[in-house]
CSV table of C-alpha atoms and ligand atoms in Angstrom, one decimal:
chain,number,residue,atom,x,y,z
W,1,UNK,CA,84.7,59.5,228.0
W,2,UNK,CA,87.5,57.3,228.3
W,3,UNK,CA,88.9,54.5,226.4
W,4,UNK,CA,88.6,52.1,229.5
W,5,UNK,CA,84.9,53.6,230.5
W,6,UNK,CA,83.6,52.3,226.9
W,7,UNK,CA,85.6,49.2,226.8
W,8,UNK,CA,87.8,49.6,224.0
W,9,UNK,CA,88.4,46.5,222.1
W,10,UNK,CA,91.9,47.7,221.9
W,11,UNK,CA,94.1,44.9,224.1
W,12,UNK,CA,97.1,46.0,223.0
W,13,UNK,CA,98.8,49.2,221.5
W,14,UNK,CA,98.1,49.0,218.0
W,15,UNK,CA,101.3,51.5,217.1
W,16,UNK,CA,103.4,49.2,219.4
W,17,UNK,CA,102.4,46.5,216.8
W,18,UNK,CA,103.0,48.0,214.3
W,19,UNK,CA,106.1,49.1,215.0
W,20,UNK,CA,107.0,45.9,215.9
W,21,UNK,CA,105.7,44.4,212.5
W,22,UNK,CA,107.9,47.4,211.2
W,23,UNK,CA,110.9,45.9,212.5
W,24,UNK,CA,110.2,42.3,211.7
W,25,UNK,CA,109.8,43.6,208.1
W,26,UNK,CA,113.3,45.1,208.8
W,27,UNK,CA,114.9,41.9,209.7
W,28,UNK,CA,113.4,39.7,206.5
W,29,UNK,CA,114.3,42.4,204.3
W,30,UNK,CA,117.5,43.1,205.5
W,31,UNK,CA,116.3,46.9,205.8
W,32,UNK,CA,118.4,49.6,206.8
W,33,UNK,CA,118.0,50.1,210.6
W,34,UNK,CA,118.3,53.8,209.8
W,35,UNK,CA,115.3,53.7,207.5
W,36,UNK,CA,113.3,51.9,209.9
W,37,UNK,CA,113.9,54.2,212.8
W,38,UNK,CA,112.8,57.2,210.4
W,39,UNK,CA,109.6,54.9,209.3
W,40,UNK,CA,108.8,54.0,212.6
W,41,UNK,CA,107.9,57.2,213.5
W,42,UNK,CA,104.7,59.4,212.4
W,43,UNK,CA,105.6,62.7,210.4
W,44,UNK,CA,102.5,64.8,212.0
W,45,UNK,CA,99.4,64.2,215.0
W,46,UNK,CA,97.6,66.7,215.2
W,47,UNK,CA,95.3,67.1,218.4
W,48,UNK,CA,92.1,69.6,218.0
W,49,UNK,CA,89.3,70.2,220.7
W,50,UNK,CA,85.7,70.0,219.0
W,51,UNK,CA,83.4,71.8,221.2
W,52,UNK,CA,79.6,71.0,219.9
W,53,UNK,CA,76.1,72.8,220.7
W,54,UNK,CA,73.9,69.5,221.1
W,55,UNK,CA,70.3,69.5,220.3
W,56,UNK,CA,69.8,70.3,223.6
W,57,UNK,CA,71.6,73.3,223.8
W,58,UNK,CA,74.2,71.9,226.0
W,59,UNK,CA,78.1,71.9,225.0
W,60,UNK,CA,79.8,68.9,224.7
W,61,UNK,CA,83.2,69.1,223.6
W,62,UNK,CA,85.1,65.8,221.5
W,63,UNK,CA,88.4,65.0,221.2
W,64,UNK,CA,90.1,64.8,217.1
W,65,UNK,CA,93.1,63.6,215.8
W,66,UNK,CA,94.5,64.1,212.3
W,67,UNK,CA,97.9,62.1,211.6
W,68,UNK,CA,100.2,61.7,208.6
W,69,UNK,CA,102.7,58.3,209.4
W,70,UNK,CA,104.4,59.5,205.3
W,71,UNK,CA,104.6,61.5,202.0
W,72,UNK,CA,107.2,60.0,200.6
W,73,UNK,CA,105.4,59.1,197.9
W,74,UNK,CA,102.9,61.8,197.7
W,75,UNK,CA,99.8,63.2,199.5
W,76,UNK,CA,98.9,61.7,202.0
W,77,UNK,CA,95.6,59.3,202.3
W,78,UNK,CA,93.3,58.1,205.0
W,79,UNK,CA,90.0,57.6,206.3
W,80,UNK,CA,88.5,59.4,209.5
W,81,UNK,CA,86.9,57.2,211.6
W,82,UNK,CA,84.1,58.2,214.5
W,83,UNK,CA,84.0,55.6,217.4
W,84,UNK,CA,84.3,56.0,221.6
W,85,UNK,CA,87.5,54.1,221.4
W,86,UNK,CA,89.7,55.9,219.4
W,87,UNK,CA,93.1,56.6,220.8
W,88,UNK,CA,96.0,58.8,219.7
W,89,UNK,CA,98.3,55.2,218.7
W,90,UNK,CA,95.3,53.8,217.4
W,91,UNK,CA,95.2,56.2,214.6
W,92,UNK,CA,99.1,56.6,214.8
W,93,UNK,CA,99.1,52.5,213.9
W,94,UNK,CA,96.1,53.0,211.5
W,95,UNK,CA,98.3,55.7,209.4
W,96,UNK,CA,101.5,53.7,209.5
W,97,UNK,CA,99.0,51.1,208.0
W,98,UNK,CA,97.9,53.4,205.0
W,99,UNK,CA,101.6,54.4,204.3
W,100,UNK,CA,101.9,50.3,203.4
W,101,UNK,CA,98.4,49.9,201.4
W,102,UNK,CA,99.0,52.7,199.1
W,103,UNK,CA,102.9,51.9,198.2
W,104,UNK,CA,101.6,47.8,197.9
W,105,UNK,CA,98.7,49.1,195.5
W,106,UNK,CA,101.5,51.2,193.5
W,107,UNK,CA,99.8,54.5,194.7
W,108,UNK,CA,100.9,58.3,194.5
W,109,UNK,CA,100.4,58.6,198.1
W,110,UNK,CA,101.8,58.4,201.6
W,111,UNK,CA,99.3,57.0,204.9
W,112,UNK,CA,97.5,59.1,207.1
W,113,UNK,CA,94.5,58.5,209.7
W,114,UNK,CA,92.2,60.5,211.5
W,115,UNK,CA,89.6,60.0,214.5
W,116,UNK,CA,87.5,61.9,216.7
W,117,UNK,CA,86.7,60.2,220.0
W,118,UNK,CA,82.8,59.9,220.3
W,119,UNK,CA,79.6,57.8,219.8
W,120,UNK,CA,78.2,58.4,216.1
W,121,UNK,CA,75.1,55.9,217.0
W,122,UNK,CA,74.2,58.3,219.8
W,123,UNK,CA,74.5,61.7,217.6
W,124,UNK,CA,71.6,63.1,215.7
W,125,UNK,CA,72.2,63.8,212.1
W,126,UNK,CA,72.3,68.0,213.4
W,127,UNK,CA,74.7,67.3,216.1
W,128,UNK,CA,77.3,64.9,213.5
W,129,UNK,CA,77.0,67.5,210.8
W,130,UNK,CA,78.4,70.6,213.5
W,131,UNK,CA,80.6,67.9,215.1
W,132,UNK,CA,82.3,67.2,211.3
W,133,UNK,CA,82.1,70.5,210.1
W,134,UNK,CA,84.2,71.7,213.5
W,135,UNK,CA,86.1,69.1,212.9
W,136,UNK,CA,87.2,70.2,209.3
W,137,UNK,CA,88.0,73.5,210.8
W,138,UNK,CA,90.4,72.6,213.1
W,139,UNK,CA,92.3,70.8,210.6
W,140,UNK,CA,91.8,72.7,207.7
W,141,UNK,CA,95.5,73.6,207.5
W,142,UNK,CA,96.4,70.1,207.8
W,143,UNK,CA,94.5,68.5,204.5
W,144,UNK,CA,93.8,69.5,200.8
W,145,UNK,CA,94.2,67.7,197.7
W,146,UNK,CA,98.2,68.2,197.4
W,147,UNK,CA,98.3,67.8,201.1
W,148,UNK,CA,96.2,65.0,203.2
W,149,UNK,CA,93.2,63.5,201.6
W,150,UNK,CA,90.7,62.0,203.9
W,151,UNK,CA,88.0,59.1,203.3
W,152,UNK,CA,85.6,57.3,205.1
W,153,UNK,CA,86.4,54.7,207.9
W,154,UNK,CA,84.9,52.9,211.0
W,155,UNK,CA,81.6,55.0,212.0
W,156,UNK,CA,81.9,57.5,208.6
W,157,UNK,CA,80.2,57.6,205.5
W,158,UNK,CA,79.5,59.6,202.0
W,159,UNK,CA,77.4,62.0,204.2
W,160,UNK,CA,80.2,63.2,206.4
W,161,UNK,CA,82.5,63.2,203.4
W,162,UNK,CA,80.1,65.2,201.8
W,163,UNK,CA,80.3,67.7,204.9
W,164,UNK,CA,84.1,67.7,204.9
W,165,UNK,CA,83.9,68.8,201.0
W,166,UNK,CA,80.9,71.5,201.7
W,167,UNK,CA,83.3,73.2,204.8
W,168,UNK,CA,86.8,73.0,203.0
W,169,UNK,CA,84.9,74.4,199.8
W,170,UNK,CA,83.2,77.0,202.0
W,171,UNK,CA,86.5,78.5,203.2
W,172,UNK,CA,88.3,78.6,199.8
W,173,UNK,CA,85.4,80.1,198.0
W,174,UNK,CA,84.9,77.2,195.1
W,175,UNK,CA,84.3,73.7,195.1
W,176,UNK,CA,87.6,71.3,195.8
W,177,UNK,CA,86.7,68.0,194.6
W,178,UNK,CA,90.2,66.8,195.7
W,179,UNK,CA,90.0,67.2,199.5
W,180,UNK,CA,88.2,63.9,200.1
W,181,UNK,CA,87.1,60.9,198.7
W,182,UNK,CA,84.2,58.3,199.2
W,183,UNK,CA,82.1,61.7,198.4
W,184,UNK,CA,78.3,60.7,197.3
W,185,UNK,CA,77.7,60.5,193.4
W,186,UNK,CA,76.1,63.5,193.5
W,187,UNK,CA,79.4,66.3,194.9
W,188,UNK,CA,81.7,64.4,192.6
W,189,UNK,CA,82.0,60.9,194.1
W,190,UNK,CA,83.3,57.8,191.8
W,191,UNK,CA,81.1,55.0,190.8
W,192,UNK,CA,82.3,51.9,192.4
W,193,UNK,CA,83.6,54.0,195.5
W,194,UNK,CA,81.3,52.4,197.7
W,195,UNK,CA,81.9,49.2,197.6
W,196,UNK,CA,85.0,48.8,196.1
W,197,UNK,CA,87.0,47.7,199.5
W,198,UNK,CA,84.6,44.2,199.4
W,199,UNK,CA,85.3,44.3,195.7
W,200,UNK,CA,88.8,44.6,196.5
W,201,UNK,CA,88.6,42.0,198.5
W,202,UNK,CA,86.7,39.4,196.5
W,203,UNK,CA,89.6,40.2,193.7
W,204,UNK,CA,92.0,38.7,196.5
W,205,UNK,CA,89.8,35.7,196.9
W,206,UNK,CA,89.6,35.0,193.6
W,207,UNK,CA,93.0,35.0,192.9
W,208,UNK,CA,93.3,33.1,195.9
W,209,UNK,CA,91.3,30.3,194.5
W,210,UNK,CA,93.3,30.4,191.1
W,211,UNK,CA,96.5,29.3,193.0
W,212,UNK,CA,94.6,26.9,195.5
W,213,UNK,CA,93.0,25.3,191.9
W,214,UNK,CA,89.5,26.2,193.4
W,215,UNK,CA,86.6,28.1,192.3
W,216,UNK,CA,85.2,30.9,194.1
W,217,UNK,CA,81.7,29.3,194.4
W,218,UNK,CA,82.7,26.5,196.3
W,219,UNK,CA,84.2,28.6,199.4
W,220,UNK,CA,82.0,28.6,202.7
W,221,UNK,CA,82.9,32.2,204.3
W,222,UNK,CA,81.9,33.5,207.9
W,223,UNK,CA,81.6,37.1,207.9
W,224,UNK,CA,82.3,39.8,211.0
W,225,UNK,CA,81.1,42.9,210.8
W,226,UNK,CA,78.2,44.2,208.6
W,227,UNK,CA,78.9,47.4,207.7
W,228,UNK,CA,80.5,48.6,204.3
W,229,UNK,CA,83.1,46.1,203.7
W,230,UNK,CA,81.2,43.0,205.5
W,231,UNK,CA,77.7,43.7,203.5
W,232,UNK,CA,78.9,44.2,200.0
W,233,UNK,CA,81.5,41.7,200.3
W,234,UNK,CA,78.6,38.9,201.4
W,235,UNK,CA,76.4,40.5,198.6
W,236,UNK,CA,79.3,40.4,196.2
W,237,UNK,CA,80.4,36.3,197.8
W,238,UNK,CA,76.5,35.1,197.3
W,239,UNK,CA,76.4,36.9,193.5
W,240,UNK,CA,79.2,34.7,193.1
W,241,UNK,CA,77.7,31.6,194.0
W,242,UNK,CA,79.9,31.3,197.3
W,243,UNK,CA,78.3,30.5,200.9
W,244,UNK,CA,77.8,32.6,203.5
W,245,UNK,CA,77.7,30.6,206.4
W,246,UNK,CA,77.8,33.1,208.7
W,247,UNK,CA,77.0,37.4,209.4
W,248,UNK,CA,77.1,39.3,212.0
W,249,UNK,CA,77.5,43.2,213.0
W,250,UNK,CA,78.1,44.9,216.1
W,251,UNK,CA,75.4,43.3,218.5
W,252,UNK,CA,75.6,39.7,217.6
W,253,UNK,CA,75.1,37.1,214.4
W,254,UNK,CA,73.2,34.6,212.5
W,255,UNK,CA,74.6,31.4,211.8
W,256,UNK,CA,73.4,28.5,209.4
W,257,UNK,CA,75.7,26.1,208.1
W,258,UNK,CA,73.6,25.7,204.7
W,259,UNK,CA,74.0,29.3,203.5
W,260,UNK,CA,72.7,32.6,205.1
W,261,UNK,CA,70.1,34.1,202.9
W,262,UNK,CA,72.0,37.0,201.7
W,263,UNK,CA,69.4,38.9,200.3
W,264,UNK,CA,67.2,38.7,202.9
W,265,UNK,CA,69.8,39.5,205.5
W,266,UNK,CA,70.5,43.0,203.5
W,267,UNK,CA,67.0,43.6,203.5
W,268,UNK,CA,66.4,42.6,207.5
W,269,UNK,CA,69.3,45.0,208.3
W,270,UNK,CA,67.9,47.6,206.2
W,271,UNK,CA,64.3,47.6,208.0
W,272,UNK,CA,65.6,46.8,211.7
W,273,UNK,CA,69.3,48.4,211.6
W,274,UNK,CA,70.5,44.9,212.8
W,275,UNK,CA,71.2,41.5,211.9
W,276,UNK,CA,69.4,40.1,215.2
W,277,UNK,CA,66.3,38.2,214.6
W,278,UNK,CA,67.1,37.1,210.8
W,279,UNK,CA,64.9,34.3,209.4
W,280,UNK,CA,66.6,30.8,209.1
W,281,UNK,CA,69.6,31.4,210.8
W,282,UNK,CA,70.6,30.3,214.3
W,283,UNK,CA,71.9,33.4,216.5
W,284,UNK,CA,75.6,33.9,217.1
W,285,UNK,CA,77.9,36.0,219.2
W,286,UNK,CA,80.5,37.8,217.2
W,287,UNK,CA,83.4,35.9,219.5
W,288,UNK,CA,81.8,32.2,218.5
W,289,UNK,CA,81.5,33.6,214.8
W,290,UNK,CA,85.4,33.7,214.7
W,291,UNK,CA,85.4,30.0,215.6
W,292,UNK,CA,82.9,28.4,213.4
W,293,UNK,CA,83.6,25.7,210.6
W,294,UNK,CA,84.5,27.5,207.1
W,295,UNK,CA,86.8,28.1,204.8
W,296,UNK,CA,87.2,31.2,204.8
W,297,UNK,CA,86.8,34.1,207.8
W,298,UNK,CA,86.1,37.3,206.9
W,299,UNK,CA,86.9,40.0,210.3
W,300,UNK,CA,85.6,43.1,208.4
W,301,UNK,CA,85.0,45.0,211.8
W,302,UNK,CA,87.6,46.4,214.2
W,303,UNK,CA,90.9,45.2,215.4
W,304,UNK,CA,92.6,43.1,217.7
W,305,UNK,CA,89.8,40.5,217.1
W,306,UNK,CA,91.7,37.4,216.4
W,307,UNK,CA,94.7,37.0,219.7
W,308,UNK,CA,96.4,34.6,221.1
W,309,UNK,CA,93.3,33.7,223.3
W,310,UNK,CA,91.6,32.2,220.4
W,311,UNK,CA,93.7,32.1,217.3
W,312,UNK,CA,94.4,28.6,218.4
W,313,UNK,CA,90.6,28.2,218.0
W,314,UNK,CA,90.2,29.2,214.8
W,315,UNK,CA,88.7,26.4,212.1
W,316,UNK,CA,88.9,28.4,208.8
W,317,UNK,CA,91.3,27.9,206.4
W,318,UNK,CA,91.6,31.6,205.4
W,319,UNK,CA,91.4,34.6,206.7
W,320,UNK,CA,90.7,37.4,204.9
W,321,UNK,CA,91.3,40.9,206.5
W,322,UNK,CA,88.5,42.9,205.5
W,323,UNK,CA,89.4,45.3,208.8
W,324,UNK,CA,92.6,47.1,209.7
W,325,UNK,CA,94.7,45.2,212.0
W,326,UNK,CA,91.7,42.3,213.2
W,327,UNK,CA,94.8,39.8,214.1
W,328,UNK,CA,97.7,40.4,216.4
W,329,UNK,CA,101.2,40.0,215.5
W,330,UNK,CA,101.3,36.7,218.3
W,331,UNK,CA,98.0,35.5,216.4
W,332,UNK,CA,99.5,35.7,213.6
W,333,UNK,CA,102.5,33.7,214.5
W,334,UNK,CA,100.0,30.8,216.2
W,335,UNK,CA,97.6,30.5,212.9
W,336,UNK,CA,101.0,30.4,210.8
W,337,UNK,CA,102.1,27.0,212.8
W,338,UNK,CA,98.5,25.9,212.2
W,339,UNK,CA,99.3,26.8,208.4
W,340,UNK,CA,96.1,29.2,208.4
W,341,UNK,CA,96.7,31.7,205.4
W,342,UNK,CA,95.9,35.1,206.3
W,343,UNK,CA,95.9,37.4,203.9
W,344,UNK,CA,96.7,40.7,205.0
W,345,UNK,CA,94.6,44.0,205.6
W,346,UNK,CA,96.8,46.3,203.2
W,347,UNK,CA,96.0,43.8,200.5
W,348,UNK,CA,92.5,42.6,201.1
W,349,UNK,CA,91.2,45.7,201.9
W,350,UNK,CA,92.7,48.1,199.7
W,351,UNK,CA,90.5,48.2,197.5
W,352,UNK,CA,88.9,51.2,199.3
W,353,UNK,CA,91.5,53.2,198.9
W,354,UNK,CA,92.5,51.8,195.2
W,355,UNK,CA,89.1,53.9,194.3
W,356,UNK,CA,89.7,56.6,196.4
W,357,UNK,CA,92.5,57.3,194.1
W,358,UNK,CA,90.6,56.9,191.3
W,359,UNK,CA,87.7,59.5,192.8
W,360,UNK,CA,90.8,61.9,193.6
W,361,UNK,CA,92.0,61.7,189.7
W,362,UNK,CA,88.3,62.2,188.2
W,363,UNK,CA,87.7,65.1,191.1
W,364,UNK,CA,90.9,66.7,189.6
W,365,UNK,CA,90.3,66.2,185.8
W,366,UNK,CA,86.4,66.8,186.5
W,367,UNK,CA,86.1,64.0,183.9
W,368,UNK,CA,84.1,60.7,185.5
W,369,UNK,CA,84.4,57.2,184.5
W,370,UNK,CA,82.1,54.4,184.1
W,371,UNK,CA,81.3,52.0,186.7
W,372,UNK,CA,82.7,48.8,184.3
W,373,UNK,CA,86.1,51.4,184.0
W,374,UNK,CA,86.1,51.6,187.7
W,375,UNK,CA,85.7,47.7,188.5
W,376,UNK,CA,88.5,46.9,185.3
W,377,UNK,CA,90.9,49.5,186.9
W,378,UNK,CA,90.5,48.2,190.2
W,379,UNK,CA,90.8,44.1,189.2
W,380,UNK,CA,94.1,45.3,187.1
W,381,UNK,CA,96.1,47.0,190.4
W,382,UNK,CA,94.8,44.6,193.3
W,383,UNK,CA,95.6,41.6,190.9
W,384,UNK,CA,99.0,42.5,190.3
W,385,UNK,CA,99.6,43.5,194.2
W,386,UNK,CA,98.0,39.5,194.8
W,387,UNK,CA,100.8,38.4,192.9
W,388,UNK,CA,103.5,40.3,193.5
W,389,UNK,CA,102.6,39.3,197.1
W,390,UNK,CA,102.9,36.2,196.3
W,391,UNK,CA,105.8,35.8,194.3
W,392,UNK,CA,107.5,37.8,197.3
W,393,UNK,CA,106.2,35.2,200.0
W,394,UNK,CA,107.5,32.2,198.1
W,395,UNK,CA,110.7,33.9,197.5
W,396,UNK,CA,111.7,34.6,200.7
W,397,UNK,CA,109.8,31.6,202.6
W,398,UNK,CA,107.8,34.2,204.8
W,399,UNK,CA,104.2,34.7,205.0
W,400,UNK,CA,101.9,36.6,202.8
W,401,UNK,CA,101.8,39.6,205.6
W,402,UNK,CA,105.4,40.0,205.8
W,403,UNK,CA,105.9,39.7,202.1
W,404,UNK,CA,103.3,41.8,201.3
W,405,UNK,CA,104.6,45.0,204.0
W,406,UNK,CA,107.9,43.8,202.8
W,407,UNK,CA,106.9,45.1,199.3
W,408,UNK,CA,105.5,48.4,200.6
W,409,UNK,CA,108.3,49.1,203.3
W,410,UNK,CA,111.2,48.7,200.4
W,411,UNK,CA,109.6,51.2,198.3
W,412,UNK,CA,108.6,54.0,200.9
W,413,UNK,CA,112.2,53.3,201.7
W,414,UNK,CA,113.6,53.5,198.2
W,415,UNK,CA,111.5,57.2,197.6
W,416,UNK,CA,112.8,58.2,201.2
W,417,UNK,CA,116.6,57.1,199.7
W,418,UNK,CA,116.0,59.0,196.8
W,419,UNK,CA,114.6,62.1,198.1
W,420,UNK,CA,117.1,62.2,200.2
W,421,UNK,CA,116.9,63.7,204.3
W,422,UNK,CA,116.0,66.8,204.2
W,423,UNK,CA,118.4,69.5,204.9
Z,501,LIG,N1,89.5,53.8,205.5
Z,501,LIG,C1,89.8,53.1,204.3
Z,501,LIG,C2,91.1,52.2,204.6
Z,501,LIG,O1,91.4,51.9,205.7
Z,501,LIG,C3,89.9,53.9,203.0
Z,501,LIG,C4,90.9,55.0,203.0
Z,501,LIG,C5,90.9,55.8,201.8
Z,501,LIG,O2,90.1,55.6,200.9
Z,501,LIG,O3,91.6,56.8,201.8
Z,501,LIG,O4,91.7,51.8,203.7
């Protein structure tokens, strides 16, 4: 199946973008052009075959990828994400993206991403279990806890984690807590793990609304996407009094101006595995979501959502990247004249990976924290990113993107200095 048979939602090469944000970051910073050639570049992609016995008892066989963008600054840490459109750049981009959100957070690792190339909706539980556990295999040599740590993303959950843990563990005879994270509760996951990229992002939010002398309760926020980032971080906007004017996930939305019943949206989701149909709501496409009156938009789906065909179009205030990469570097640049403030994907959603780092520490001391530990931990690190962020952005007149990769890119490039290139 190929990218252009499914319709990828991919208009433009994500690792061209972000190698062209690389080198903008470059130019602001006054970067070393040697150091951004070296960064530009991906350390590993590995490509693996994953031939499958479907319940059928025909053979299909799925394309993976594995990539590490950088270990600079230890292991390196990414999700795996399932979906029809992954491409080789995608996850090349996706990894150069992780490199940046765990030096911004401050953490002990470097940015990798993997993908395999298929249709998760379509798979029975049977055929997503062989098809993760082959997976695992072929990369087995590729990840471990001092190595590459993976993590759920786009189409990946707990369950397959749980997989991944169960097949690495398999092969080395003894349980290794450390090879992934976003594991259920029950094989050594963290408490907070699951929702802690929403709660990551509320943290940005808030602080937000400290320096704009608001309160967080009187946002209006329009949400794309309805899986883990977009549901917990309505759940988490409603428990704070904020309103949720809009939801929507993969096959359409619900708009209604006065406030989405939140609640009842989790629930209707729950029972019908969609958003379509909700009570008091009037129905929306995901493309007229983008568009509607708020304050603040949420894009916590896929990327390339917000281009320069309708970032011109765009009424919210604030845009807070709950998804990898949702606006293009020439959106970007439009919203900017239209003094939108975006705040970026490596800081509004790294709050995922924030408590992946704390599963990865509790799987190696085999000593587990408390939920309220968890949430304190996590306010503490994404706090301090917000600001440093924004001290950097009003230092050097830039936006909160490029001051916020300009943080990350300075101290990959610092540990890359001091290491030294090896031979
Ligand atoms: N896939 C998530 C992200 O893009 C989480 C990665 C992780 O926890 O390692 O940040």
């Amino acid at each position: 199946m190929s990218t252009a048979e499914v319709g990828s939602h991919l208009r433009e090469n994500p690792f061209e973008l972000a190698k062209s944000q690389l080198r903008r970051v470059g130019e602001v910073f006054a970067l070393d052009p040697n150091l951004i050639r070296v960064l530009s570049q991906c350390k590993k992609a590995v490509e693996v075959s994953i031939p499958v016995q479907m319940d059928d008892g025909s053979i299909e066989v799925f394309l993976g990828y594995r990539v590490t963008h950088n270990i600079a600054r230890g292991p390196s840490k990414g999700g795996i994400r399932y979906h029809p459109a992954v491409t080789r750049d995608e996850v090349k981009a996706l990894a150069m993206w992780m490199t940046w959100k765990c030096a911004l957070m401050g953490l002990p690792f470097g940015g990798a991403k993997g993908g395999v190339v298929c249709n998760p909706k379509t798979l029975s539980p049977k055929e997503l279990e062989r098809m993760t556990r082959r997976y695992t295999s072929e990369i087995i040599n590729d990840i471990g806890p001092e190595r590459d740590i993976p993590a759920p993303d786009v189409g990946t959950d707990g369950r397959v984690m749980a997989w991944i843990f169960d097949t690495y563990s398999m092969n080395k005879g003894h349980s290794v807590l450390g090879v992934v994270t976003g594991k259920p509760l029950s094989v050594g996951g963290s408490l907070g793990r699951e929702e802690a990229t929403a709660r990551g992002a509320l943290y940005c939010i808030q602080a937000l609304a400290v320096k704009q002398g608001m309160r967080t309760s009187e946002y209006s926020v329009a949400i794309q996407g309805f899986g883990n980032v977009g549901a917990h971080l309505a759940r988490l906007l409603h428990l704070e009094g904020a309103k949720v004017v809009a939801v929507s996930d993969s096959r359409g939305g619900a708009h209604n101006p006065d406030g989405i019943d939140v609640p009842a949206a989790l629930a209707h989701k729950q029972e019908r595995g969609t958003l379509a149909g909700l009570a008091n709501a009037e129905p929306v496409t995901n493309e007229e979501l983008l568009e509607l009156e708020c304050d603040i938009l949420a894009p916590c789906a896929l990327e390339q959502v917000i281009t320069e065909e309708n970032a011109d179009r765009i009424k919210a205030r604030v845009i807070c990247e709950g998804a990898n990469g949702p606006v293009t570097p020439t959106a970007d640049a439009i919203l900017e004249e239209k003094g939108v403030l975006v705040l970026p994907d490596v800081l509004a959603n790294a709050g995922g990976v924030v408590v992946s780092y704390f599963e990865w520490v509790q799987g190696l001391q085999e000593y587990f924290w408390r939920e309220d530990e968890v949430n304190a931990k996590l306010h503490d690190i994404v706090a301090r990113a917000f600001e440093e962020a924004w001290q950097t952005r009003d230092r050097f007149e830039t936006s909160l993107r490029l001051a916020s990769y300009g943080l990350a890119v300075q101290r990959v490039a610092e540990a890359t200095t001091t290491r030294g290139l090896y031979p």
